[in-house]
CSV table of C-alpha atoms and ligand atoms in Angstrom, one decimal:
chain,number,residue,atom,x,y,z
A,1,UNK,CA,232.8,228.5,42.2
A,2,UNK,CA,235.0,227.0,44.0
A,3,UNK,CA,234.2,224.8,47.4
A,4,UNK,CA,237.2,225.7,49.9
A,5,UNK,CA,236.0,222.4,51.7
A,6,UNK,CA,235.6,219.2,51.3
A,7,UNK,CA,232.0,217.0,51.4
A,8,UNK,CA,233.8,214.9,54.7
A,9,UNK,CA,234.5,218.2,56.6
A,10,UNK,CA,231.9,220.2,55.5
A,11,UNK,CA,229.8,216.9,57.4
A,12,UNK,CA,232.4,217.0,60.5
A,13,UNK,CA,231.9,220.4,61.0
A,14,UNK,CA,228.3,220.5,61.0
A,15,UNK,CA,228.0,217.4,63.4
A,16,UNK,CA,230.0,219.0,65.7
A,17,UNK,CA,228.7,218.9,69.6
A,18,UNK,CA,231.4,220.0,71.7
A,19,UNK,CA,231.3,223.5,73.0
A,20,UNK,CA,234.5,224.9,72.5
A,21,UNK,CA,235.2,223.1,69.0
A,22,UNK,CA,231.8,225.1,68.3
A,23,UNK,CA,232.9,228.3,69.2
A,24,UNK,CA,236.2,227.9,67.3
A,25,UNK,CA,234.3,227.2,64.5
A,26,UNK,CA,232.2,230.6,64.9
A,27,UNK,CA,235.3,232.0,65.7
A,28,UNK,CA,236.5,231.4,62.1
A,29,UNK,CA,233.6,232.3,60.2
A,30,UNK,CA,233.1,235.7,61.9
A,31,UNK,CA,237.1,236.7,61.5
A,32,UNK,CA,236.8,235.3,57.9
A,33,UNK,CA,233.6,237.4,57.2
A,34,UNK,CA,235.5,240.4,58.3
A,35,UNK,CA,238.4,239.7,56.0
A,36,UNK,CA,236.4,238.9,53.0
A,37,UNK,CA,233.0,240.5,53.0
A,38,UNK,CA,233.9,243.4,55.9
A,39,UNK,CA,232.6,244.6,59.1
A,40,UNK,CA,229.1,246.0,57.7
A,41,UNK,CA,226.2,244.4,57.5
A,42,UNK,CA,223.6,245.4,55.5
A,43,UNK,CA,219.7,246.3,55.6
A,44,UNK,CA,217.3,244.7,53.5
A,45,UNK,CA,214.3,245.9,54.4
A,46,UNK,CA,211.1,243.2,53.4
A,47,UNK,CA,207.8,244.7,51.7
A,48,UNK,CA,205.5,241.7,52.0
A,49,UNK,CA,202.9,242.6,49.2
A,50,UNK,CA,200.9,239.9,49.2
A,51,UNK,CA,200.0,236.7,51.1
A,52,UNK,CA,197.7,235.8,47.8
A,53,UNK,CA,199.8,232.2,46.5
A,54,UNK,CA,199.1,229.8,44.0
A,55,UNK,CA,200.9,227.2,45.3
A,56,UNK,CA,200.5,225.0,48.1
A,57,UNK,CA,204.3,224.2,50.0
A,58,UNK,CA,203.2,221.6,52.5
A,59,UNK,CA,205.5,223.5,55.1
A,60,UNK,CA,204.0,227.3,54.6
A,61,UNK,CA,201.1,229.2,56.7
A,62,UNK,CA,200.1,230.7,53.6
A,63,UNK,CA,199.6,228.2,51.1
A,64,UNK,CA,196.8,228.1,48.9
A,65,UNK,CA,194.5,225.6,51.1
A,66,UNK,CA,195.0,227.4,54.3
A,67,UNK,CA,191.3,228.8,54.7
A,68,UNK,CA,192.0,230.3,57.8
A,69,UNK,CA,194.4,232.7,56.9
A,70,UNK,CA,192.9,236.3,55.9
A,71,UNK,CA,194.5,237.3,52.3
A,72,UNK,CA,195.5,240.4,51.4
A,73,UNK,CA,197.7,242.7,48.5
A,74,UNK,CA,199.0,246.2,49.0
A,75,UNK,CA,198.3,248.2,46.4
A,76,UNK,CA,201.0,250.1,44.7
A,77,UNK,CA,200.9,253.7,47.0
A,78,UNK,CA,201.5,251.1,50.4
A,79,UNK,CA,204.7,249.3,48.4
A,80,UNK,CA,206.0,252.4,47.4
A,81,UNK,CA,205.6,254.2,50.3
A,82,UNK,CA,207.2,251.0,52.8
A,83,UNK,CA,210.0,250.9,49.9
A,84,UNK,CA,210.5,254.5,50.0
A,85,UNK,CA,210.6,254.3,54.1
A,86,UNK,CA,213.7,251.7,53.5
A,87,UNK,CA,215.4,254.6,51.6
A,88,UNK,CA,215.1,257.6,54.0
A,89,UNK,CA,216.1,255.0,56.9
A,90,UNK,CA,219.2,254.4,54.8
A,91,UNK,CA,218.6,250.9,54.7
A,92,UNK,CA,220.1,251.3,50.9
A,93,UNK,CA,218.0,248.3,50.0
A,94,UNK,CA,214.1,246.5,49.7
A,95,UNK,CA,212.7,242.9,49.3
A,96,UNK,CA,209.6,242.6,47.4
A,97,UNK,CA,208.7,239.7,48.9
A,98,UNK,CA,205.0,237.5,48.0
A,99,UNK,CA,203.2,234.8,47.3
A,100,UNK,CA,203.7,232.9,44.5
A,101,UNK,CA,201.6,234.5,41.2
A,102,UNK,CA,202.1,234.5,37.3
A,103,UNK,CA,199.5,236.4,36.0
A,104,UNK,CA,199.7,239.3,34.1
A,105,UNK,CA,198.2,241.4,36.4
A,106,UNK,CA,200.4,240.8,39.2
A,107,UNK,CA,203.8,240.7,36.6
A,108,UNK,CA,202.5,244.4,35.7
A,109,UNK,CA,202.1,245.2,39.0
A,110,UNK,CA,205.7,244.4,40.1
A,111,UNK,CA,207.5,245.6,37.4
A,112,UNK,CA,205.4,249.3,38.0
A,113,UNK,CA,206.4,249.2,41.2
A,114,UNK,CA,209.9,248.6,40.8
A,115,UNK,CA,210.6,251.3,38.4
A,116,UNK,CA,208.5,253.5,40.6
A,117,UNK,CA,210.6,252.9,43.7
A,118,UNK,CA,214.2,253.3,41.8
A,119,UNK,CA,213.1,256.3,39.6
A,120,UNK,CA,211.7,257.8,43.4
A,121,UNK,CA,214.6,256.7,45.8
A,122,UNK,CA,217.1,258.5,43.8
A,123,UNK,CA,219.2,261.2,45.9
A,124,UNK,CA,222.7,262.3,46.9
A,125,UNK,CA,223.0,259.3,49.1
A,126,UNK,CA,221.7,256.9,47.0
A,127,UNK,CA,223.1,258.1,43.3
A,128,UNK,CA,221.5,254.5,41.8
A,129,UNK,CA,218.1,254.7,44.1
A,130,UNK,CA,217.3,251.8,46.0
A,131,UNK,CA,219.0,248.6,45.5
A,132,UNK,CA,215.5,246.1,45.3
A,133,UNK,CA,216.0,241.9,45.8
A,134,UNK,CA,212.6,240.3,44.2
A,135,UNK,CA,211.5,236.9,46.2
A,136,UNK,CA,208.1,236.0,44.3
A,137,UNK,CA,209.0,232.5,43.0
A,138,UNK,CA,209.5,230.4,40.2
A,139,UNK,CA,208.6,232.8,37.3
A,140,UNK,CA,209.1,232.4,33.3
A,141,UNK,CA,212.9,233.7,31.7
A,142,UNK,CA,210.2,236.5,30.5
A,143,UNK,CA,209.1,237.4,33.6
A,144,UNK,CA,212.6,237.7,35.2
A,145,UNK,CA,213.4,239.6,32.3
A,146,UNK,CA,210.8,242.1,32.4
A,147,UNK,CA,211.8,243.0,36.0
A,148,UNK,CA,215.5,243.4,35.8
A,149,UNK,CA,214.6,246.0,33.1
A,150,UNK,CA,212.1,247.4,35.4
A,151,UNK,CA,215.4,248.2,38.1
A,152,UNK,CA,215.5,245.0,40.7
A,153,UNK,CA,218.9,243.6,40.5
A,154,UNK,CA,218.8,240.2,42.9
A,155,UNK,CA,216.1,237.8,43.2
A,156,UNK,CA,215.8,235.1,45.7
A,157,UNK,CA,214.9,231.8,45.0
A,158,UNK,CA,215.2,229.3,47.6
A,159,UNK,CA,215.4,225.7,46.7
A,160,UNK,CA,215.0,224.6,50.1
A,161,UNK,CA,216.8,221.3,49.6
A,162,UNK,CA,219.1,220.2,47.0
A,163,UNK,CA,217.8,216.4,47.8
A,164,UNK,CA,215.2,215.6,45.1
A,165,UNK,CA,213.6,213.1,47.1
A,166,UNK,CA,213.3,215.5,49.8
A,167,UNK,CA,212.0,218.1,48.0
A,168,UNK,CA,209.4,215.6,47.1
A,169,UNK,CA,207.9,215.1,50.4
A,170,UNK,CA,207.7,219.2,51.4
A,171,UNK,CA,206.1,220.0,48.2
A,172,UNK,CA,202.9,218.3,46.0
A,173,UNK,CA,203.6,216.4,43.0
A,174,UNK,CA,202.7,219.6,40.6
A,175,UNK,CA,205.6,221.4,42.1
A,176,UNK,CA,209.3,219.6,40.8
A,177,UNK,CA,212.7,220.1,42.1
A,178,UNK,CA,214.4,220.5,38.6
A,179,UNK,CA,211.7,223.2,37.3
A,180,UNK,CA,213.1,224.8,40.5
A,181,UNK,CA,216.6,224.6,39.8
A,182,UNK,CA,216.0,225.6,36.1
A,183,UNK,CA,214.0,228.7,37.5
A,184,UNK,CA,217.4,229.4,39.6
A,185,UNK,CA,219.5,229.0,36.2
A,186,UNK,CA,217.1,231.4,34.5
A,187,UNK,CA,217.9,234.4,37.1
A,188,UNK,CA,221.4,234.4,36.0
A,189,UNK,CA,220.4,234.3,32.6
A,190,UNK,CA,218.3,237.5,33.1
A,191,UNK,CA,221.1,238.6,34.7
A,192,UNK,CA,220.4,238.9,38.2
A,193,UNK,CA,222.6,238.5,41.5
A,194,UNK,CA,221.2,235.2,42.3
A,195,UNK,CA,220.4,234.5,45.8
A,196,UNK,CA,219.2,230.6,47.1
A,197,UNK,CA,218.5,229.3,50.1
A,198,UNK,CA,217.7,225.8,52.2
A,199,UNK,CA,215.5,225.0,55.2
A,200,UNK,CA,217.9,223.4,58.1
A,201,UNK,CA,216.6,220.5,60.6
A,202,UNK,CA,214.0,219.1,58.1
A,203,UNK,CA,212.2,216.1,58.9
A,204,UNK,CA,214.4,213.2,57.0
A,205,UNK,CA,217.6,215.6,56.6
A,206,UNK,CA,220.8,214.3,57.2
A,207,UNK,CA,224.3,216.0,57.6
A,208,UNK,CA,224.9,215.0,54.0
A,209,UNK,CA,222.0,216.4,52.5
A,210,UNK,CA,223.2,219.5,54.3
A,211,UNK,CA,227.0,219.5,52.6
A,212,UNK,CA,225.2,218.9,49.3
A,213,UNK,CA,223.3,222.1,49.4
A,214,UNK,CA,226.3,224.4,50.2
A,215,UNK,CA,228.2,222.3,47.0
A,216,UNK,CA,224.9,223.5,45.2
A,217,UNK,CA,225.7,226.9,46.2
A,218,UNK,CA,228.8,226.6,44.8
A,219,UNK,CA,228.2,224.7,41.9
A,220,UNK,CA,225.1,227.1,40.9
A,221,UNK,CA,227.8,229.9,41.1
A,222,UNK,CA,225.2,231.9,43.8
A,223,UNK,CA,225.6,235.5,45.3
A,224,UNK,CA,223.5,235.2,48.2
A,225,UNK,CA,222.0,232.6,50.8
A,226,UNK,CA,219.0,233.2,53.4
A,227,UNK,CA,218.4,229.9,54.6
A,228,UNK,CA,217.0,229.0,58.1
A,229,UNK,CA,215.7,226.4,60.9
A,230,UNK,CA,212.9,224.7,59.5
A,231,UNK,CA,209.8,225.8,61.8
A,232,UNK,CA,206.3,224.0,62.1
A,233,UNK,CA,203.6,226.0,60.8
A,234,UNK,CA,199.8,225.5,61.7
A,235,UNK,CA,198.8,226.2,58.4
A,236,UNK,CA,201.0,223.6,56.9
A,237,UNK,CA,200.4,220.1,56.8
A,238,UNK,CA,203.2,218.6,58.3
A,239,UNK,CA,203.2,217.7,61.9
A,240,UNK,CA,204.2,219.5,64.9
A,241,UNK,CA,206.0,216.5,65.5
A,242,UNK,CA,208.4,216.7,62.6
A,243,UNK,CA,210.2,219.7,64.1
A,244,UNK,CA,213.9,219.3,65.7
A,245,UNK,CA,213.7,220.6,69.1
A,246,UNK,CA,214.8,223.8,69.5
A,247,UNK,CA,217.9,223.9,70.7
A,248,UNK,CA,220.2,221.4,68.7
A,249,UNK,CA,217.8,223.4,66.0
A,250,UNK,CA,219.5,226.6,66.2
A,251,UNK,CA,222.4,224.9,67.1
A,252,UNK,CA,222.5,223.4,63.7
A,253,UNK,CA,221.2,226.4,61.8
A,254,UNK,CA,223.9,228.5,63.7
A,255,UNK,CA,227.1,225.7,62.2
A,256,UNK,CA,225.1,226.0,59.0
A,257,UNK,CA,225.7,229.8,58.4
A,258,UNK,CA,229.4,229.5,59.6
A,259,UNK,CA,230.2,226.2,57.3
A,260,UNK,CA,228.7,227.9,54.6
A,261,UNK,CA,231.1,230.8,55.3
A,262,UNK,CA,234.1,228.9,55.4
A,263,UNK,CA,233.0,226.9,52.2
A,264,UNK,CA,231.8,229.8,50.2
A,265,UNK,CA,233.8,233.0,51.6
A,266,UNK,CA,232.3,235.6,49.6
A,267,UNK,CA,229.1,235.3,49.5
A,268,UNK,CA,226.7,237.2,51.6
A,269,UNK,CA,224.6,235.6,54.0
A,270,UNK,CA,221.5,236.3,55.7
A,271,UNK,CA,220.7,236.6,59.8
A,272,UNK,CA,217.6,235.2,58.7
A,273,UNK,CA,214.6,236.2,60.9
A,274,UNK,CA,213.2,232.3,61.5
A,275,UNK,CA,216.3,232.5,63.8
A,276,UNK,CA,215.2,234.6,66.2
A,277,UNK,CA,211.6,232.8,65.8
A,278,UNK,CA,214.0,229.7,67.8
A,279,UNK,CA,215.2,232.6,70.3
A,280,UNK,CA,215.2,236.2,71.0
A,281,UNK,CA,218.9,237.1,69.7
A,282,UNK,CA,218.6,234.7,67.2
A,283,UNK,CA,219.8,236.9,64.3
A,284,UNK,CA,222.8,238.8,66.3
A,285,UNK,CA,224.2,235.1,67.2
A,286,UNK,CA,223.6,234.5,63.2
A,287,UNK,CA,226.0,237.3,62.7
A,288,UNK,CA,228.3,236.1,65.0
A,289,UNK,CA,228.5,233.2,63.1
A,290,UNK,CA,229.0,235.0,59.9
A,291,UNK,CA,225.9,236.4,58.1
A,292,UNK,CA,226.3,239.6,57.1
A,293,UNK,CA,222.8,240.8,56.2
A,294,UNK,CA,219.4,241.2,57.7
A,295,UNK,CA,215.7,241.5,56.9
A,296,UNK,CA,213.9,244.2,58.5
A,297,UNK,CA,210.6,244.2,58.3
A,298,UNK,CA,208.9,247.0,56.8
A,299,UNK,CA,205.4,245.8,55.8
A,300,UNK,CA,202.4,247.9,57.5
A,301,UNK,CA,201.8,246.5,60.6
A,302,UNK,CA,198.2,246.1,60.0
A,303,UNK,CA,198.5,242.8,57.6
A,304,UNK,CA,202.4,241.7,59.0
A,305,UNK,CA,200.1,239.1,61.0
A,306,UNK,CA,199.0,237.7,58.1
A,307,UNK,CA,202.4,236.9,56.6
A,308,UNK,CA,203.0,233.9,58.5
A,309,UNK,CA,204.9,231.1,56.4
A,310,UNK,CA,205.5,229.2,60.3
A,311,UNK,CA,204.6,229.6,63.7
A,312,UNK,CA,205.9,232.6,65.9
A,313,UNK,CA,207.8,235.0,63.5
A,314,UNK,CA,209.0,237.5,65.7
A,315,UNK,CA,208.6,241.7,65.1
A,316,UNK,CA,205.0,241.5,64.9
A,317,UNK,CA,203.7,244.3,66.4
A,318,UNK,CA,207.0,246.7,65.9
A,319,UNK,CA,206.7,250.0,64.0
A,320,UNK,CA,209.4,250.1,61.0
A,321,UNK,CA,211.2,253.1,63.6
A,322,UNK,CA,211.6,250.8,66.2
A,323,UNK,CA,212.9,247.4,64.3
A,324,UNK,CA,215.6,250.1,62.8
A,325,UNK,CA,216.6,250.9,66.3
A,326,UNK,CA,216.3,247.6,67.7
A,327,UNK,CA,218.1,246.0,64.9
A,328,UNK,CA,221.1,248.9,65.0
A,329,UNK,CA,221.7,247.9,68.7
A,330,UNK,CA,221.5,244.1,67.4
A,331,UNK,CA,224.2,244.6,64.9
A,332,UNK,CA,226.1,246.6,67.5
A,333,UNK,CA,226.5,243.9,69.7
A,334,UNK,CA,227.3,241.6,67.5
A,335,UNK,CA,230.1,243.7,67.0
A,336,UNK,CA,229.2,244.8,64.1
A,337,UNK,CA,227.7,248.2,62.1
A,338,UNK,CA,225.4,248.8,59.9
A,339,UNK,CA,226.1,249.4,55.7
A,340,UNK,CA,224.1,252.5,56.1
A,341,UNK,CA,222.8,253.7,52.6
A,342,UNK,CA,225.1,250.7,50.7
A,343,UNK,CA,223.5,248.4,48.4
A,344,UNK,CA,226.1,245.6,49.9
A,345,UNK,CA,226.3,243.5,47.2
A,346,UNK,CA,228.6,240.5,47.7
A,347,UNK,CA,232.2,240.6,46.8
A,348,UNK,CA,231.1,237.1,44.2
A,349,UNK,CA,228.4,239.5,42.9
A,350,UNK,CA,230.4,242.5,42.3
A,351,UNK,CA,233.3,240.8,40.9
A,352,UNK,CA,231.9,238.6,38.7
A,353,UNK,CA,228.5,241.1,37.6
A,354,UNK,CA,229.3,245.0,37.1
A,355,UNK,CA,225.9,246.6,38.1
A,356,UNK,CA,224.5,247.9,35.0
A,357,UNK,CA,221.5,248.7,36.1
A,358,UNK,CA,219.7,252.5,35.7
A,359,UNK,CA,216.7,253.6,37.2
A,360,UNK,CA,213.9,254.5,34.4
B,1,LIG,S1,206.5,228.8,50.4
B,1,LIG,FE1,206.0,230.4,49.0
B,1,LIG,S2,205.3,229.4,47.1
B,1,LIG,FE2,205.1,227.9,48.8
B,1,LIG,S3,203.0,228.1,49.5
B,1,LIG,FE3,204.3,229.5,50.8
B,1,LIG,S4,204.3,231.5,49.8
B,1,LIG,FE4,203.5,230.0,48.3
């Protein structure tokens, strides 16, 4: 895919400090958004399954070697029934979303519950059923396989840097940047809508490594980016210390999403919720800088406290009615509306990838 900028600008733009060069840069993004992806932006609602993970991601509260956190899995009847919530609040799509597991029990697991949900969301609004995003990790070509039969149709995988070296030093030796990348490569070859992502304001990130990761985006030929601030959590291991202050943190995170707009124009891009961790409008001023999708969250309340991959995530304590009328108004004044009952694919998705897929 082509980059419609180049490495030096994508660096100027991102470094920018002064206030009014900032907001003609969001300026941009958002009036580009509307001409290429439109005015909607649409609802992925996030089932959070499972905080059970394998691995250990020095950055995340719910790596393996965090003792302190209290695991849990919802079994199928809970996914199901949050999914199916997502379809009557015409939110037209889910996110599985879990820790990361290969087993065979959990693979089985997932792929039931994904032809479950699209054989049960079906209906005069949504012909296809739900549209359902997987984000459960590195998994074998099989694996991905097995669940695009099952009826997902996008997976996201972030990479979380396109630096190597940084990669390194956020994850432990076992875990390697280029199994990541080929994991990435595999999702198109299962034929998935492939969504990526980066953290923004890591320790030891530079403006560069920054550019580099929206040329990733492009050079992977990606369909979809949730990326976000990096946030301290307390049961990571990296110090509180090594978190950008706030401000120039959503500053940055805020340039990020319109940069990658102007780079990549069709693409669609996630108001991710870490924004509105950094402050409370967080994901409105992310679609006033050019995302065009958000993540409600629709786990059950009673375990959403235990789904913590960094400190304060916001939406707690909110019953799935209220975040759907919070997030309307959100959208709203953002000048926005909401893709009610749309899958929303991206423009790169849909031109490139005719949806093929049938619920069983
Ligand atoms: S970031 Fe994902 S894979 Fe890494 S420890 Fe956290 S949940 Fe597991």
């Amino acid at each position: 895919m082509t980059i419609a900028l180049s490495h030096a600008e994508i660096v100027r733009l991102l470094g920018l400090t002064d206030p009014a060069a900032i907001e003609e840069l969001r300026r941009s993004a958002y009036d580009l958004t509307t001409e290429t992806v439109g005015n909607a932006v649409h609802y992925r609602g996030i089932v959070e399954l499972s905080n059970r993970c394998a691995l250990d991601c020095y950055y995340c509260g719910i790596r393996r070697s965090n003792r302190e956190v209290e695991r849990y899995g919802l079994d199928r009847d809970e996914v199901i029934e949050a999914a199916l919530f997502c379809a009557e609040a015409g939110y037209g799509s889910c996110v599985l979303q879990a820790g990361e597991r290969r087993d065979e029990a959990f693979i089985a697991f997932v792929e039931e519950c994904v032809a479950e949900i699209r054989a049960r969301s079906l209906s005069e609004r949504l012909p296809q059923g739900l549209g359902i995003t997987l984000s459960l990790g590195e998994q074998s070509l099989e694996t991905y396989r097995r669940w695009r039969d099952a009826g997902a149709h996008r997976y996201l995988l972030r990479i979380e840097t396109s630096n190597p070296a940084l990669f390194a030093t956020l994850h432990p030796p076992a875990q390697h940047f280029e199994t990541r990348v080929r994991a990435v490569d595999d999702l198109r070859t299962a034929g998935f809508q492939v969504g990526t992502g980066v953290m923004i304001g890591l320790p030891g990130q530079t403006l560069d490594d920054l550019a580099a990761d929206i040329a990733f985006y492009g050079q992977r030929d990606i369909d979809m980016i949730g990326m976000g601030p990096y946030l301290h959590s307390q049961g990571g291991s990296m110090p509180a210390s090594a978190m950008m202050a706030r401000e120039p943190l959503l500053a940055l995170g805020l340039k990020m999403i319109a940069v990658t707009r102007l780079a990549l124009p069709t693409l669609n891009i996630a108001a991710t919720t870490a924004l509105q961790a950094l402050v409370e409008d967080g994901r409105e001023r992310g679609i006033t800088y050019g995302a065009n999708v958000t993540m409600p969250n629709v786990t059950p309340r009673g375990v959403r406290r235990n789904y913590q991959l960094y400190d304060g995530k916001p939406c707690l304590d909110e019953g799935s009615l209220e975040c759907r009328g919070c997030l309307e108004r959100r959208v709203i004044a953002s000048g926005r509306r909401v893709g009610w009952d749309e899958w929303g694919d991206s423009p790169h998705a849909r031109r490139r990838l005719p949806i093929t897929v049938t619920a069983k």
